[in-house]
Tab-separated table of C-alpha atoms in Angstrom:
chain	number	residue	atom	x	y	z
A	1	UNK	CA	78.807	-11.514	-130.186
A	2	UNK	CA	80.122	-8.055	-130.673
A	3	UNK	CA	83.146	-9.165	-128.603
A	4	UNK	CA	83.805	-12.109	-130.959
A	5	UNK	CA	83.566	-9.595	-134.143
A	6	UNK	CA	86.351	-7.592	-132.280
A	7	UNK	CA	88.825	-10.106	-131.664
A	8	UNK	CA	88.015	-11.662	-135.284
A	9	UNK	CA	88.712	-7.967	-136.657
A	10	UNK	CA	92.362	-7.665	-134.347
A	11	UNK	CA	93.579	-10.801	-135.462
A	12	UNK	CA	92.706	-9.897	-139.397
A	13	UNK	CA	94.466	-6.468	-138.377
A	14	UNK	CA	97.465	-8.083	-136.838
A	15	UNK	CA	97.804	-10.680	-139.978
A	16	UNK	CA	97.615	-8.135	-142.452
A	17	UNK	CA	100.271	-6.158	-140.413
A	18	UNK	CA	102.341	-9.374	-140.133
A	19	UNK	CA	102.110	-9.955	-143.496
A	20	UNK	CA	102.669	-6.177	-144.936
A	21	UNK	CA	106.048	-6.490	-142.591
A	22	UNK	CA	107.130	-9.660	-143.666
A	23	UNK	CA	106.967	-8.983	-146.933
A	24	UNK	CA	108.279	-5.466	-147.129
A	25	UNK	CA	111.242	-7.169	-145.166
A	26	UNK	CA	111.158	-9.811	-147.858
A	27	UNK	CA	110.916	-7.096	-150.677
A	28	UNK	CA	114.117	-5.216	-148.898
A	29	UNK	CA	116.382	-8.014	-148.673
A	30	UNK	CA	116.034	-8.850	-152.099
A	31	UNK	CA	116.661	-5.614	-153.637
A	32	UNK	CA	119.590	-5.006	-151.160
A	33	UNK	CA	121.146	-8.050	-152.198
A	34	UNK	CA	121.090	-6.913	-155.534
A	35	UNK	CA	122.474	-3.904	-154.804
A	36	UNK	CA	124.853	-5.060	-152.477
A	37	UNK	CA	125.918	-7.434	-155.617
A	38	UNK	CA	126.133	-4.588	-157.586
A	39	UNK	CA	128.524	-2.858	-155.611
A	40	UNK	CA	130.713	-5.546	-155.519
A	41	UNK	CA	131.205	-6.120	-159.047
A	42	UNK	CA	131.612	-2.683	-159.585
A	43	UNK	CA	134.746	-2.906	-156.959
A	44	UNK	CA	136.241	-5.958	-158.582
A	45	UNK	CA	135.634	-4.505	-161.777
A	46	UNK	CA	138.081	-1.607	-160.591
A	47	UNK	CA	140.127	-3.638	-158.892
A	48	UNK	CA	141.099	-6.520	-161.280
A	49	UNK	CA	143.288	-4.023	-163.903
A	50	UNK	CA	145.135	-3.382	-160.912
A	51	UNK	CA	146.288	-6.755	-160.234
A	52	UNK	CA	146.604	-7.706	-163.945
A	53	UNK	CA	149.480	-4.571	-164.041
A	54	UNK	CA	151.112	-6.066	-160.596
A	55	UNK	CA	150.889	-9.713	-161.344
A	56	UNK	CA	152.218	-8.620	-165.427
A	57	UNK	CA	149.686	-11.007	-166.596
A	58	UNK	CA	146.743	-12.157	-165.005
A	59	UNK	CA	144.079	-14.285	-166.815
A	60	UNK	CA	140.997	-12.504	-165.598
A	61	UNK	CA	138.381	-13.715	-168.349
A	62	UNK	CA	139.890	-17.303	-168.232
A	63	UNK	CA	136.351	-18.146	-166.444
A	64	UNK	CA	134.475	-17.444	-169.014
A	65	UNK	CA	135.996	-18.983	-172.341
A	66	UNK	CA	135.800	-22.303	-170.520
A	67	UNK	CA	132.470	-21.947	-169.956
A	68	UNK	CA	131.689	-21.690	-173.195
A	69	UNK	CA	133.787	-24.405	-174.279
A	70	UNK	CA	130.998	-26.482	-172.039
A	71	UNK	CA	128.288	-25.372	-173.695
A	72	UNK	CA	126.117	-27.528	-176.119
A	73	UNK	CA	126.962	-27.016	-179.917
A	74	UNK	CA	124.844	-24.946	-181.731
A	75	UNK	CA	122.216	-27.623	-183.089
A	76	UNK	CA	121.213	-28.246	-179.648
A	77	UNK	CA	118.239	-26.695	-178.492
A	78	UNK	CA	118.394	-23.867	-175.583
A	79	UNK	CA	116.904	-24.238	-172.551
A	80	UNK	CA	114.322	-21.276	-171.764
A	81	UNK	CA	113.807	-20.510	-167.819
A	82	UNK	CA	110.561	-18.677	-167.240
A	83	UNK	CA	110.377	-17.350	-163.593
A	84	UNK	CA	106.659	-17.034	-161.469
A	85	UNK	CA	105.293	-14.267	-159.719
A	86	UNK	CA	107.473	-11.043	-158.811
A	87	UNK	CA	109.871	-12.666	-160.600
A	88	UNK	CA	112.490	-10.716	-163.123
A	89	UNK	CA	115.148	-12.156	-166.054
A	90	UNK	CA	118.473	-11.744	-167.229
A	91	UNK	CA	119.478	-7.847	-166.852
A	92	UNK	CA	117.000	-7.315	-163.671
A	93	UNK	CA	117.904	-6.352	-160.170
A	94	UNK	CA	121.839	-5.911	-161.287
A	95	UNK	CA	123.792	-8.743	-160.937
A	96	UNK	CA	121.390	-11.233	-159.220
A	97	UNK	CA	119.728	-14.740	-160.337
A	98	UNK	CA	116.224	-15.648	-160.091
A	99	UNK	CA	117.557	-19.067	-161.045
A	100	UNK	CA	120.857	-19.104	-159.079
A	101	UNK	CA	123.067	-18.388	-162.042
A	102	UNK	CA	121.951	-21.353	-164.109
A	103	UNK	CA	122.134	-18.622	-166.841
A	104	UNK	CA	125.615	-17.941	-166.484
A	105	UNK	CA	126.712	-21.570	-167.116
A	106	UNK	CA	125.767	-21.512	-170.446
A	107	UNK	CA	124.962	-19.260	-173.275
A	108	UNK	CA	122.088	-21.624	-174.561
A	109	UNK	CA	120.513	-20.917	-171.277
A	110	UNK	CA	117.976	-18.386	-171.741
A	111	UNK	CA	116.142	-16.107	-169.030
A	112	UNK	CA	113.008	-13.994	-170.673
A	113	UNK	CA	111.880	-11.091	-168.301
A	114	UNK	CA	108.489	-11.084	-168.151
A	115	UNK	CA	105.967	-9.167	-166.664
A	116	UNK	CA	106.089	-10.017	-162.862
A	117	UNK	CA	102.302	-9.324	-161.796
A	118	UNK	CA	101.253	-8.901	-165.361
A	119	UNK	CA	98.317	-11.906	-166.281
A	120	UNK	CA	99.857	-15.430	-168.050
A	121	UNK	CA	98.262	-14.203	-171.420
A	122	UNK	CA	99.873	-11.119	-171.334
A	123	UNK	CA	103.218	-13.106	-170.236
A	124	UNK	CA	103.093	-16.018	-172.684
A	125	UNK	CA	102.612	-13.565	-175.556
A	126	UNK	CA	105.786	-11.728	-174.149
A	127	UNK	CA	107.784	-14.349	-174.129
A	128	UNK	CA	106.627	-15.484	-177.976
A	129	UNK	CA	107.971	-12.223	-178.943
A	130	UNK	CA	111.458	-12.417	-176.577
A	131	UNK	CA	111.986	-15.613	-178.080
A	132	UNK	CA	111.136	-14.796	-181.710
A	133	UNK	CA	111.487	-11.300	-182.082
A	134	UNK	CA	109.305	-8.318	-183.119
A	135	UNK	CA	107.081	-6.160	-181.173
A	136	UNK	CA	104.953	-7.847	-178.350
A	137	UNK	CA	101.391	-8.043	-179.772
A	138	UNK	CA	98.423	-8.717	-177.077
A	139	UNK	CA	95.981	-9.076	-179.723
A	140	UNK	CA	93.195	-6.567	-180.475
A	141	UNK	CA	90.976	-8.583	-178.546
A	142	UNK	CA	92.093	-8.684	-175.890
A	143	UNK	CA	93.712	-5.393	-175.501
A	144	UNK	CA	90.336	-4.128	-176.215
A	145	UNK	CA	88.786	-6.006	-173.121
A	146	UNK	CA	90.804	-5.174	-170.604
A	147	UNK	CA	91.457	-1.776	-171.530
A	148	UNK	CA	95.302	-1.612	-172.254
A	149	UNK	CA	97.559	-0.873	-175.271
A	150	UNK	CA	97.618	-3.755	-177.961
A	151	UNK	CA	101.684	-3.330	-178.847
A	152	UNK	CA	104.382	-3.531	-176.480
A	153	UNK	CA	108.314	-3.805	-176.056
A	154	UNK	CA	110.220	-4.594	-179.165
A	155	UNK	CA	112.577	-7.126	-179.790
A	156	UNK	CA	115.006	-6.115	-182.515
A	157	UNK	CA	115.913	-9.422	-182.497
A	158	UNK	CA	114.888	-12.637	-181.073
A	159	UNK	CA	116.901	-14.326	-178.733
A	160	UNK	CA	116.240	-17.181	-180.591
A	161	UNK	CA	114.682	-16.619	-183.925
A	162	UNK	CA	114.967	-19.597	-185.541
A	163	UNK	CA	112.383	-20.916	-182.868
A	164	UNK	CA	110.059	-23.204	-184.930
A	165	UNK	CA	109.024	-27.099	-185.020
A	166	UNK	CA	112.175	-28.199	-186.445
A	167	UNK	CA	114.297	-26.115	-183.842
A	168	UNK	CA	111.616	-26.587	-180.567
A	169	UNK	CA	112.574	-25.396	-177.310
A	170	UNK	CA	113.225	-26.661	-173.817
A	171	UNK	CA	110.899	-25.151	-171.175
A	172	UNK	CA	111.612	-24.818	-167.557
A	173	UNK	CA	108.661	-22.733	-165.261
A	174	UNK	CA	108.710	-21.774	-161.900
A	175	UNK	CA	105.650	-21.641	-160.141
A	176	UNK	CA	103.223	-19.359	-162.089
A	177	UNK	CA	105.722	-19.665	-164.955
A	178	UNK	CA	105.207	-23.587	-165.480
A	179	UNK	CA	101.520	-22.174	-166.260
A	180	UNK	CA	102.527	-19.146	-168.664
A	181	UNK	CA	104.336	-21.850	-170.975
A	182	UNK	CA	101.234	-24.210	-170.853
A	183	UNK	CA	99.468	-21.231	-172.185
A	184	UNK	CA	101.692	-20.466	-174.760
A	185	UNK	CA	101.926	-23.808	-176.454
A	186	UNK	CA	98.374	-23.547	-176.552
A	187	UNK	CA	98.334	-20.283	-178.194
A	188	UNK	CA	101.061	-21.680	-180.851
A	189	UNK	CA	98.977	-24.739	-181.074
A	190	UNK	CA	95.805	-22.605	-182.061
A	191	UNK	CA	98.371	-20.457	-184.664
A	192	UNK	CA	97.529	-17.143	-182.579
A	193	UNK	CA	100.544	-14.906	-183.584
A	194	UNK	CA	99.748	-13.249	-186.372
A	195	UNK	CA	102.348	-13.558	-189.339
A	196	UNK	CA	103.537	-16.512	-187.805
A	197	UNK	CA	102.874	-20.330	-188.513
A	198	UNK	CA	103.438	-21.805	-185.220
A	199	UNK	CA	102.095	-25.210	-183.922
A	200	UNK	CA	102.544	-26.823	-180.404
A	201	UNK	CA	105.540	-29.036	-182.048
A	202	UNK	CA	107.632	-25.545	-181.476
A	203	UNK	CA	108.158	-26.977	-177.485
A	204	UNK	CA	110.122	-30.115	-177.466
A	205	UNK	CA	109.663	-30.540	-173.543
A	206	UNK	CA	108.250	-28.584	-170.419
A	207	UNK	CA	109.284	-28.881	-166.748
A	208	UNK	CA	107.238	-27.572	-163.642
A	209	UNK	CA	109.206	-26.675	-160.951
A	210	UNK	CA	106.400	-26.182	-158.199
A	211	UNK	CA	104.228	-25.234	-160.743
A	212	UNK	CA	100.867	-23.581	-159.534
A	213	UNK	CA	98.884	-25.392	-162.442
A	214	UNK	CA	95.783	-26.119	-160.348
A	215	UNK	CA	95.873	-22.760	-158.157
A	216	UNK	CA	97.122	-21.664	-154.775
A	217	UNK	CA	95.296	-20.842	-151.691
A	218	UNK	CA	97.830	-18.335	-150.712
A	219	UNK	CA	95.881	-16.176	-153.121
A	220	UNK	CA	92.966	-15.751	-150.737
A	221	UNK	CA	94.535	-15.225	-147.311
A	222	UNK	CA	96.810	-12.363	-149.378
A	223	UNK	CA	93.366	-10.739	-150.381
A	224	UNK	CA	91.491	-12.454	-153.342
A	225	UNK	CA	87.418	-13.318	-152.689
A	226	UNK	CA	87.086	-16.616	-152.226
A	227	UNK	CA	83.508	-15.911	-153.417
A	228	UNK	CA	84.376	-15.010	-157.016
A	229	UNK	CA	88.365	-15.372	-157.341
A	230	UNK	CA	88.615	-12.352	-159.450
A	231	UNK	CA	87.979	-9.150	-156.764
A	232	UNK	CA	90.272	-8.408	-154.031
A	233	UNK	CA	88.521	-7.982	-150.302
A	234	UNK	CA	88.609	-4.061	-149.187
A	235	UNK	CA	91.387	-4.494	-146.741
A	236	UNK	CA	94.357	-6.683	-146.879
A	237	UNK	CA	97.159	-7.228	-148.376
A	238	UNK	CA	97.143	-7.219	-151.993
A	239	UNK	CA	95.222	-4.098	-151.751
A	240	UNK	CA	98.478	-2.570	-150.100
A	241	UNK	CA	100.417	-3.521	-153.046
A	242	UNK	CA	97.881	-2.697	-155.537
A	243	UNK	CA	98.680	1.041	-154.288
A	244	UNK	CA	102.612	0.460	-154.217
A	245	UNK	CA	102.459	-0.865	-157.613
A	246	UNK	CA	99.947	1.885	-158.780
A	247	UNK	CA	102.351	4.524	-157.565
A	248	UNK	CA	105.514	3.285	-158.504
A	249	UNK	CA	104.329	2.820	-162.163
A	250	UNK	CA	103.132	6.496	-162.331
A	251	UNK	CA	105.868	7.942	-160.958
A	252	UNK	CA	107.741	6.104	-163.907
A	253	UNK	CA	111.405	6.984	-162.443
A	254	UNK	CA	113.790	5.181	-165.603
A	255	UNK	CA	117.013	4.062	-163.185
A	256	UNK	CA	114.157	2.609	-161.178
A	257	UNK	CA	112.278	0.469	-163.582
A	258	UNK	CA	115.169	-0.174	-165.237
A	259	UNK	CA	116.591	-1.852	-161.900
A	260	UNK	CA	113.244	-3.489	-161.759
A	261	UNK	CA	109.689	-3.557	-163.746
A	262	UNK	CA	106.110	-5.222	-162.679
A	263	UNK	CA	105.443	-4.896	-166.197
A	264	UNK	CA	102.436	-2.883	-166.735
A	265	UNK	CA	104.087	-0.567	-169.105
A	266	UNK	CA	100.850	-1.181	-172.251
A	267	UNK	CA	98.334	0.067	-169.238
A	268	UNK	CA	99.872	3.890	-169.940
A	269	UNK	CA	100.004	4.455	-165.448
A	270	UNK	CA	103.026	6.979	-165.878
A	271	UNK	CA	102.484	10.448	-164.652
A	272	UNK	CA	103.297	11.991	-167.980
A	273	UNK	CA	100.128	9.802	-169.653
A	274	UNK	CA	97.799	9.992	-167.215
A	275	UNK	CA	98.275	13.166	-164.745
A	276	UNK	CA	97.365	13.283	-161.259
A	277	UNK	CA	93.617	12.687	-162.145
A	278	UNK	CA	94.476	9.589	-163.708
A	279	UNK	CA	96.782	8.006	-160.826
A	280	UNK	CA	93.429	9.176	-158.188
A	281	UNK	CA	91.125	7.304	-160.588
A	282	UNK	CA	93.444	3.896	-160.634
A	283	UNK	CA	94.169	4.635	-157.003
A	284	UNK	CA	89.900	4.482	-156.722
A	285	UNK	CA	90.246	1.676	-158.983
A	286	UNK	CA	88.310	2.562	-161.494
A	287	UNK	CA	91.164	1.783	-164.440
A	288	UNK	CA	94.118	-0.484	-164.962
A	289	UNK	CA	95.090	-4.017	-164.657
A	290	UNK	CA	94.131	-4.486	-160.982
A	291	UNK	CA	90.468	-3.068	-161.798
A	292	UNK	CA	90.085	-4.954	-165.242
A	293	UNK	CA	91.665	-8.094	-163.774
A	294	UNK	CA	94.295	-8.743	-166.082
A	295	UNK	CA	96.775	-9.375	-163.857
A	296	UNK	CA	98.522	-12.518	-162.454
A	297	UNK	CA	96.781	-12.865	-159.019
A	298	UNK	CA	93.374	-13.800	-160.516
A	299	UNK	CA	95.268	-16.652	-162.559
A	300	UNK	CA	96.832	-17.838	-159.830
A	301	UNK	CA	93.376	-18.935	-157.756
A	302	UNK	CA	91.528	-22.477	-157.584
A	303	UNK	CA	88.974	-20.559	-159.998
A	304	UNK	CA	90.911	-19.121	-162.454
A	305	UNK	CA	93.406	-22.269	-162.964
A	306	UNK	CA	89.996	-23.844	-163.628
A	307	UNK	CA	89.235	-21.653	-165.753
A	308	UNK	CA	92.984	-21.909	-167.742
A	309	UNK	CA	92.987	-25.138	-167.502
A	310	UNK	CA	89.654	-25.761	-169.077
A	311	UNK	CA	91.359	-24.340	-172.305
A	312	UNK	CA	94.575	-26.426	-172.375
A	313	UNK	CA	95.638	-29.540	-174.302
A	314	UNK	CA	98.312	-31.423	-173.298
A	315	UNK	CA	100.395	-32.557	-176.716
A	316	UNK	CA	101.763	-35.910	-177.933
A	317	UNK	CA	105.148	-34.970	-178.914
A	318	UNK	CA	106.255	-33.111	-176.117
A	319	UNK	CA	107.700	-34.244	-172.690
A	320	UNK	CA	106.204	-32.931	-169.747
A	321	UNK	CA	107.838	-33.083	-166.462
A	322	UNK	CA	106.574	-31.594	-162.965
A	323	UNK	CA	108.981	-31.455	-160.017
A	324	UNK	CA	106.697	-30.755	-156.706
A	325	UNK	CA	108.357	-29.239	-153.345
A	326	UNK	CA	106.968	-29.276	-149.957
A	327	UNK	CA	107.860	-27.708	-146.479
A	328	UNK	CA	105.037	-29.054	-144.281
A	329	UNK	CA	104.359	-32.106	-142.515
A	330	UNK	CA	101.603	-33.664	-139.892
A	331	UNK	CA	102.088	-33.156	-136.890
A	332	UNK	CA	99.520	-34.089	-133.741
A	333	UNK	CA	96.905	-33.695	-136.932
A	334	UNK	CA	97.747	-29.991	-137.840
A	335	UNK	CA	99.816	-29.158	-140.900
A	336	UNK	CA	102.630	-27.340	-139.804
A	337	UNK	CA	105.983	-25.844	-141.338
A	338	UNK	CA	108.091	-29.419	-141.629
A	339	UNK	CA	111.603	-27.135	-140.608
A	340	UNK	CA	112.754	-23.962	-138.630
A	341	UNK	CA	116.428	-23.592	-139.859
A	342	UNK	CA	115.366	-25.522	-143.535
A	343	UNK	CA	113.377	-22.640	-144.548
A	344	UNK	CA	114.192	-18.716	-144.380
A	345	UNK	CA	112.945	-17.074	-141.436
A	346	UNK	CA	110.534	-14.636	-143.397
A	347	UNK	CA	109.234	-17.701	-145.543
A	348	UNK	CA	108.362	-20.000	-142.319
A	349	UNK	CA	105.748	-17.409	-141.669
A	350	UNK	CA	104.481	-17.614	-144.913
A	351	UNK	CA	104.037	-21.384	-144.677
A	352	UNK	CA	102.899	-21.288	-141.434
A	353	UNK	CA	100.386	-18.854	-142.636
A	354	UNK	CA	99.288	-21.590	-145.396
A	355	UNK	CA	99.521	-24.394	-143.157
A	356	UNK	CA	96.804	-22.737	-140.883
A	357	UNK	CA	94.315	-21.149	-143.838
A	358	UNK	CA	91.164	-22.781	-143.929
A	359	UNK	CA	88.605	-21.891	-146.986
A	360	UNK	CA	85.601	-20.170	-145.882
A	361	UNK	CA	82.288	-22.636	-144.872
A	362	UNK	CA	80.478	-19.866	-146.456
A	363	UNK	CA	81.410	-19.633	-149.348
A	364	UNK	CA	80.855	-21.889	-152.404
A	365	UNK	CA	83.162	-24.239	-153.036
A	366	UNK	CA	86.127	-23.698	-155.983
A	367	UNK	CA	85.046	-26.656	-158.071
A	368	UNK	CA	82.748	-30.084	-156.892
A	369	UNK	CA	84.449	-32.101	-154.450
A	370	UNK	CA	87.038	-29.645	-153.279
A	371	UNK	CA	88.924	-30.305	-149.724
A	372	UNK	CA	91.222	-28.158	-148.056
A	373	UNK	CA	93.498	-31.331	-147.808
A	374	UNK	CA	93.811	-30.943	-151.621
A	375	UNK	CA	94.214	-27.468	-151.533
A	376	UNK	CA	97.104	-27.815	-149.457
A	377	UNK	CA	98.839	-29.461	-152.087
A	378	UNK	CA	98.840	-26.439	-154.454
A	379	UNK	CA	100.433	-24.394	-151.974
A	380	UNK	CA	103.336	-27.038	-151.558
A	381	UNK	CA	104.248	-27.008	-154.715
């Protein structure tokens, strides 16, 4: 027996240590990209007056004025792109697109940054705010219960302030973002922003692009209990980023979180609020999001979709639309990644990871009549 619990306790060692590389790797490539982007705007930038002086004339903005000439008049309604987890908006990471540039087509194309870990409450009453304008308002409540400021970043002006039921919106979420605009029709439905007289009428349509609406089971092989969905096991690998993201947020460097934000800022982690006695006593987790749970990861299991989902109305007059993706298939009767060269080298791990994840025998089920076979599903989409 003690032989089994050693090779159960390598292979758990060499998965998290898989997965801390591949996404570290993941995390690298990303932010080098941008950078890399960066760079070479900045050259072409310094390049194109240049060959404007050489060439006498050169039409170097002649891009963009036709763009615009595409765009929809101004009585059409934008379209509002809300990214998922680790996600970032228009004016993140430089130069680079969560959504491929769909932003730049059009100026009625809209890209909110939202908190990236931050909890869909916390996110859906961010965007109300980007969208509308003001200063972000979590609710007394709430900020009350899980321990964080009840104001956050202002919005001189909305983005679109004229948002209301006779100018509704088009919604488009990725993954855990499908489920932060689901929330907040619901809050506009149930007239929760002070000041404001909203009603669910304000969305004219929503579409899911792999939204995680019921859940994903990559939550619990990253870390969360399958027991409770809310507490993270002691060792793995949302524990390791729990620290990273600790750490980064109290050492609160501007040209950093500028570049890019998790979006804890109303939990007060910087060094210059909280000292070094405060970052040991998040670190211990006795404080913050990650101890009070209002964060995104708890959202994003079987349990707490339940949970969300046990609160939320679909409406009449809006258009709902969900777009599901998949890289598996069956194969000899295992699921297994469906492609090699379809799907980036660090992500087949990651499905191949899913593919294999089994949820516990000893622990109680997520909801009556659960099956991993339809818990696949959420991570497919």
């Amino acid at each position: 027996m003690k032989i089994i619990g050693w090779v159960t306790s390598a292979l758990q060692v060499w998965e998290l240590l898989v997965s801390s590389v591949v996404h570290l790797m993941f995390g690298f490539y990303i932010f080098s990209s941008a950078v890399a982007g960066d760079l070479s705007q900045t050259l072409t930038d310094l390049v194109k007056p240049n060959l404007s002086y050489m060439a006498g004339r050169v039409e170097v903005e002649e891009e963009a004025p036709r763009l615009r000439a595409r765009g929809p008049c101004n009585d059409d309604p934008p379209i509002v792109l809300v990214h998922g987890i680790f996600g970032f908006g228009k004016g993140r990471l430089g130069g680079l697109s969560y959504f491929a540039g769909a932003e730049k087509k059009d100026e009625r194309v809209l890209v909110p940054d939202l908190g990236s870990l931050t909890s869909i409450y916390d996110r859906a009453r961010e965007l109300f705010y980007y969208l509308k304008g003001g200063q972000v308002d979590y609710g007394e409540e709430h900020s009350r219960a899980y321990g964080h400021s009840r104001f956050g970043q202002i919005y001189e002006k909305g983005n679109y302030p004229e948002w209301d039921e006779d100018h509704p919106i088009h919604f488009v979420g990725h993954s855990a973002g499908a489920q932060v605009v689901r929330v907040l029709q619901q809050m506009l439905a149930d007239k929760a922003f002070d000041g404001h007289e909203t009603s669910e009428n304000w969305v004219l349509s929503l579409t899911s692009l792999s939204g995680a609406f019921n859940g994903t089971t990559r939550t619990y092989l990253d870390g969360m209990q399958p027991e409770d969905g809310r507490s993270l096991k002691p060792v793995c690998l949302l524990q390791l980023c729990r620290l990273g993201v600790i750490i980064y947020d109290w050492l609160d460097i501007p040209w950093l979180k500028a570049y890019y934000n998790f979006g804890f800022d109303h939990f007060n982690m910087s060094r210059g609020g909280i000292g070094v006695r405060g970052l040991v006593d998040l670190l211990m987790g006795n404080g913050g999001p990650f101890a009070s749970g209002d964060w995104v990861l708890p959202d994003l299991t079987i349990q707490g979709s339940v949970r969300l989902n046990s609160r939320l109305n679909t409406f009449p007059n809006t258009f709902y639309f969900s777009y599901a993706t998949k890289r598996t298939t069956r194969l000899l009767g295992f699921t297994v990644p469906s492609s090699i060269l379809g799907t980036h080298p660090l992500l087949f791990i990651r499905v191949l990871q899913m593919s294999m994840w089994r949820y516990p025998q000893d622990a109680p089920l997520p909801y009556k009549g659960y099956r991993d076979e339809t818990g696949r599903t959420t991570t497919e989409r």
